[in-house]
PDB file of C-alpha atoms in Angstrom:
ATOM      1  CA  MET A  30       0.429   0.039  -0.024  1.00  0.00           C
ATOM      2  CA  HIS A  31       1.310   3.180  -0.602  1.00  0.00           C
ATOM      3  CA  PRO A  32       2.059   5.700   2.163  1.00  0.00           C
ATOM      4  CA  LEU A  33      -0.576   8.402   0.520  1.00  0.00           C
ATOM      5  CA  THR A  34      -3.351   5.620   0.821  1.00  0.00           C
ATOM      6  CA  SER A  35      -2.756   5.211   4.655  1.00  0.00           C
ATOM      7  CA  ALA A  36      -2.392   9.066   5.029  1.00  0.00           C
ATOM      8  CA  ILE A  37      -5.808   9.926   3.176  1.00  0.00           C
ATOM      9  CA  GLN A  38      -7.790   6.918   4.699  1.00  0.00           C
ATOM     10  CA  PRO A  39      -9.447   8.964   7.649  1.00  0.00           C
ATOM     11  CA  LEU A  40     -10.381  11.525   5.500  1.00  0.00           C
ATOM     12  CA  LEU A  41     -11.868   8.979   2.979  1.00  0.00           C
ATOM     13  CA  SER A  42     -13.827   6.903   5.160  1.00  0.00           C
ATOM     14  CA  ARG A  43     -15.117  10.253   6.738  1.00  0.00           C
ATOM     15  CA  ILE A  44     -16.557  11.335   3.304  1.00  0.00           C
ATOM     16  CA  GLY A  45     -17.591   7.756   2.305  1.00  0.00           C
ATOM     17  CA  ALA A  46     -14.767   7.798  -0.814  1.00  0.00           C
ATOM     18  CA  ARG A  47     -12.355   4.956  -1.065  1.00  0.00           C
ATOM     19  CA  THR A  48      -8.996   4.443  -3.018  1.00  0.00           C
ATOM     20  CA  VAL A  49      -8.814   2.161  -6.119  1.00  0.00           C
ATOM     21  CA  PRO A  50      -5.465   1.234  -7.901  1.00  0.00           C
ATOM     22  CA  VAL A  51      -4.278   3.742 -10.229  1.00  0.00           C
ATOM     23  CA  GLU A  52      -4.551   1.208 -13.223  1.00  0.00           C
ATOM     24  CA  GLU A  53      -8.604   0.719 -12.258  1.00  0.00           C
ATOM     25  CA  ARG A  54      -9.342   4.107 -12.256  1.00  0.00           C
ATOM     26  CA  LYS A  55     -12.544   5.503 -13.925  1.00  0.00           C
ATOM     27  CA  SER A  56     -12.686   8.783 -15.778  1.00  0.00           C
ATOM     28  CA  ASP A  57     -14.506  10.564 -12.772  1.00  0.00           C
ATOM     29  CA  ASP A  58     -11.869   9.474 -10.077  1.00  0.00           C
ATOM     30  CA  VAL A  59      -9.655  11.997  -8.400  1.00  0.00           C
ATOM     31  CA  LEU A  60      -5.843  10.773  -9.263  1.00  0.00           C
ATOM     32  CA  LEU A  61      -3.490  11.784  -6.401  1.00  0.00           C
ATOM     33  CA  TYR A  62       0.278  12.210  -7.298  1.00  0.00           C
ATOM     34  CA  TRP A  63       3.311  11.676  -5.364  1.00  0.00           C
ATOM     35  CA  ASP A  64       6.609  13.211  -6.336  1.00  0.00           C
ATOM     36  CA  GLY A  65       5.005  13.905  -9.838  1.00  0.00           C
ATOM     37  CA  VAL A  66       3.706  10.165 -10.224  1.00  0.00           C
ATOM     38  CA  PRO A  67       0.009   8.843  -9.692  1.00  0.00           C
ATOM     39  CA  ALA A  68      -0.141   6.960  -6.633  1.00  0.00           C
ATOM     40  CA  VAL A  69      -3.858   6.502  -6.056  1.00  0.00           C
ATOM     41  CA  ALA A  70      -6.974   7.097  -7.229  1.00  0.00           C
ATOM     42  CA  VAL A  71     -10.065   8.049  -5.341  1.00  0.00           C
ATOM     43  CA  ARG A  72     -13.624   7.203  -5.875  1.00  0.00           C
ATOM     44  CA  MET A  73     -16.350   9.338  -4.652  1.00  0.00           C
ATOM     45  CA  PRO A  74     -19.264   7.823  -3.157  1.00  0.00           C
ATOM     46  CA  ASN A  75     -22.081   6.745  -4.862  1.00  0.00           C
ATOM     47  CA  GLU A  76     -24.496   9.445  -6.478  1.00  0.00           C
ATOM     48  CA  GLU A  77     -27.596   8.138  -3.756  1.00  0.00           C
ATOM     49  CA  LEU A  78     -25.063   8.909  -1.042  1.00  0.00           C
ATOM     50  CA  THR A  79     -24.894  12.659  -1.660  1.00  0.00           C
ATOM     51  CA  SER A  80     -26.796  14.462   0.927  1.00  0.00           C
ATOM     52  CA  ALA A  81     -25.267  14.838   4.271  1.00  0.00           C
ATOM     53  CA  LEU A  82     -27.605  12.917   6.024  1.00  0.00           C
ATOM     54  CA  ASP A  83     -27.292  10.055   3.751  1.00  0.00           C
ATOM     55  CA  ARG A  84     -23.490   9.950   4.242  1.00  0.00           C
ATOM     56  CA  LEU A  85     -23.797  10.090   8.399  1.00  0.00           C
ATOM     57  CA  ILE A  86     -26.114   7.314   7.770  1.00  0.00           C
ATOM     58  CA  ALA A  87     -23.496   5.326   5.589  1.00  0.00           C
ATOM     59  CA  GLN A  88     -20.845   6.042   8.500  1.00  0.00           C
ATOM     60  CA  VAL A  89     -22.958   4.728  11.131  1.00  0.00           C
ATOM     61  CA  GLU A  90     -23.907   1.511   9.307  1.00  0.00           C
ATOM     62  CA  THR A  91     -20.269   1.193   8.269  1.00  0.00           C
ATOM     63  CA  GLU A  92     -19.352   1.286  12.098  1.00  0.00           C
ATOM     64  CA  LEU A  93     -22.059  -0.807  13.221  1.00  0.00           C
ATOM     65  CA  GLY A  94     -21.395  -3.108  11.072  1.00  0.00           C
ATOM     66  CA  ALA A  95     -24.939  -3.807   9.389  1.00  0.00           C
ATOM     67  CA  GLY A  96     -27.731  -1.433   7.902  1.00  0.00           C
ATOM     68  CA  LEU A  97     -29.614   0.630  10.703  1.00  0.00           C
ATOM     69  CA  ALA A  98     -32.680  -1.587  10.181  1.00  0.00           C
ATOM     70  CA  ASP A  99     -30.962  -4.872  10.919  1.00  0.00           C
ATOM     71  CA  LEU A 100     -29.460  -3.772  14.290  1.00  0.00           C
ATOM     72  CA  SER A 101     -30.694  -4.700  17.510  1.00  0.00           C
ATOM     73  CA  ARG A 102     -32.995  -2.467  19.683  1.00  0.00           C
ATOM     74  CA  ALA A 103     -29.645  -1.511  21.738  1.00  0.00           C
ATOM     75  CA  ASP A 104     -27.835  -0.705  18.646  1.00  0.00           C
ATOM     76  CA  LYS A 105     -30.104   1.066  17.184  1.00  0.00           C
ATOM     77  CA  GLN A 106     -30.177   3.135  20.428  1.00  0.00           C
ATOM     78  CA  ARG A 107     -26.409   3.548  19.656  1.00  0.00           C
ATOM     79  CA  ALA A 108     -26.671   4.591  15.898  1.00  0.00           C
ATOM     80  CA  VAL A 109     -29.093   7.392  17.272  1.00  0.00           C
ATOM     81  CA  ARG A 110     -26.863   8.632  19.836  1.00  0.00           C
ATOM     82  CA  LEU A 111     -23.983   8.835  17.030  1.00  0.00           C
ATOM     83  CA  LEU A 112     -26.143  10.327  14.657  1.00  0.00           C
ATOM     84  CA  GLU A 113     -27.096  13.062  17.283  1.00  0.00           C
ATOM     85  CA  GLU A 114     -23.443  13.671  18.072  1.00  0.00           C
ATOM     86  CA  ARG A 115     -22.697  13.893  14.592  1.00  0.00           C
ATOM     87  CA  GLY A 116     -25.348  16.755  14.148  1.00  0.00           C
ATOM     88  CA  ALA A 117     -27.713  14.473  12.009  1.00  0.00           C
ATOM     89  CA  PHE A 118     -30.596  15.683  13.566  1.00  0.00           C
ATOM     90  CA  THR A 119     -30.263  19.635  12.789  1.00  0.00           C
ATOM     91  CA  LEU A 120     -30.701  18.520   9.221  1.00  0.00           C
ATOM     92  CA  ARG A 121     -34.728  19.394   8.057  1.00  0.00           C
ATOM     93  CA  LYS A 122     -36.444  15.958   8.059  1.00  0.00           C
ATOM     94  CA  SER A 123     -33.774  13.740   9.511  1.00  0.00           C
ATOM     95  CA  VAL A 124     -36.297  12.430  12.068  1.00  0.00           C
ATOM     96  CA  GLU A 125     -38.571  10.999   9.654  1.00  0.00           C
ATOM     97  CA  SER A 126     -35.558   9.685   7.382  1.00  0.00           C
ATOM     98  CA  VAL A 127     -33.565   8.150   9.986  1.00  0.00           C
ATOM     99  CA  ALA A 128     -36.836   6.550  11.563  1.00  0.00           C
ATOM    100  CA  LYS A 129     -37.643   5.203   8.109  1.00  0.00           C
ATOM    101  CA  LYS A 130     -34.034   3.689   7.678  1.00  0.00           C
ATOM    102  CA  LEU A 131     -34.578   2.210  11.228  1.00  0.00           C
ATOM    103  CA  GLY A 132     -37.760   0.780  10.409  1.00  0.00           C
ATOM    104  CA  VAL A 133     -39.528   2.616  13.356  1.00  0.00           C
ATOM    105  CA  SER A 134     -41.676   4.921  14.057  1.00  0.00           C
ATOM    106  CA  ARG A 135     -40.629   8.645  14.551  1.00  0.00           C
ATOM    107  CA  PHE A 136     -41.763   8.594  18.331  1.00  0.00           C
ATOM    108  CA  THR A 137     -39.423   6.070  18.572  1.00  0.00           C
ATOM    109  CA  VAL A 138     -36.737   7.987  17.684  1.00  0.00           C
ATOM    110  CA  TYR A 139     -37.903  10.860  19.730  1.00  0.00           C
ATOM    111  CA  ASN A 140     -37.800   8.250  22.614  1.00  0.00           C
ATOM    112  CA  TYR A 141     -34.396   7.386  21.781  1.00  0.00           C
ATOM    113  CA  LEU A 142     -33.270  10.893  21.451  1.00  0.00           C
ATOM    114  CA  ASN A 143     -34.853  12.124  24.973  1.00  0.00           C
ATOM    115  CA  ARG A 144     -33.300   9.289  26.525  1.00  0.00           C
ATOM    116  CA  GLU A 145     -29.953  10.251  25.562  1.00  0.00           C
ATOM    117  CA  ARG A 146     -30.479  13.646  26.624  1.00  0.00           C
ATOM    118  CA  SER A 147     -31.809  12.923  30.152  1.00  0.00           C
TER     119      SER A 147
END
């Protein structure tokens, strides 16, 4: 693995991007150079993950190892806590979107949030 790949990995994880070998890059990948030589290509997240809330949800799903709907009740509460810590619920209609992804009602999400705040 190229040292540049290791250096940028935390940033890529945060924005939902990933590295691909230079020889496998596509036209819309971002090519990064090291000492004037192509070192690694960065593939940005899929089009469907363009909203801030979608990116936050994808990060939490990656951290917890499953889609929100597939999590246990305790992990769903943890997911809501993580999303709250990252500011997800400051976004418009986020409670409704998160509830839908979790497979629960908005009321349940509000209960999880209230539990965390008290």
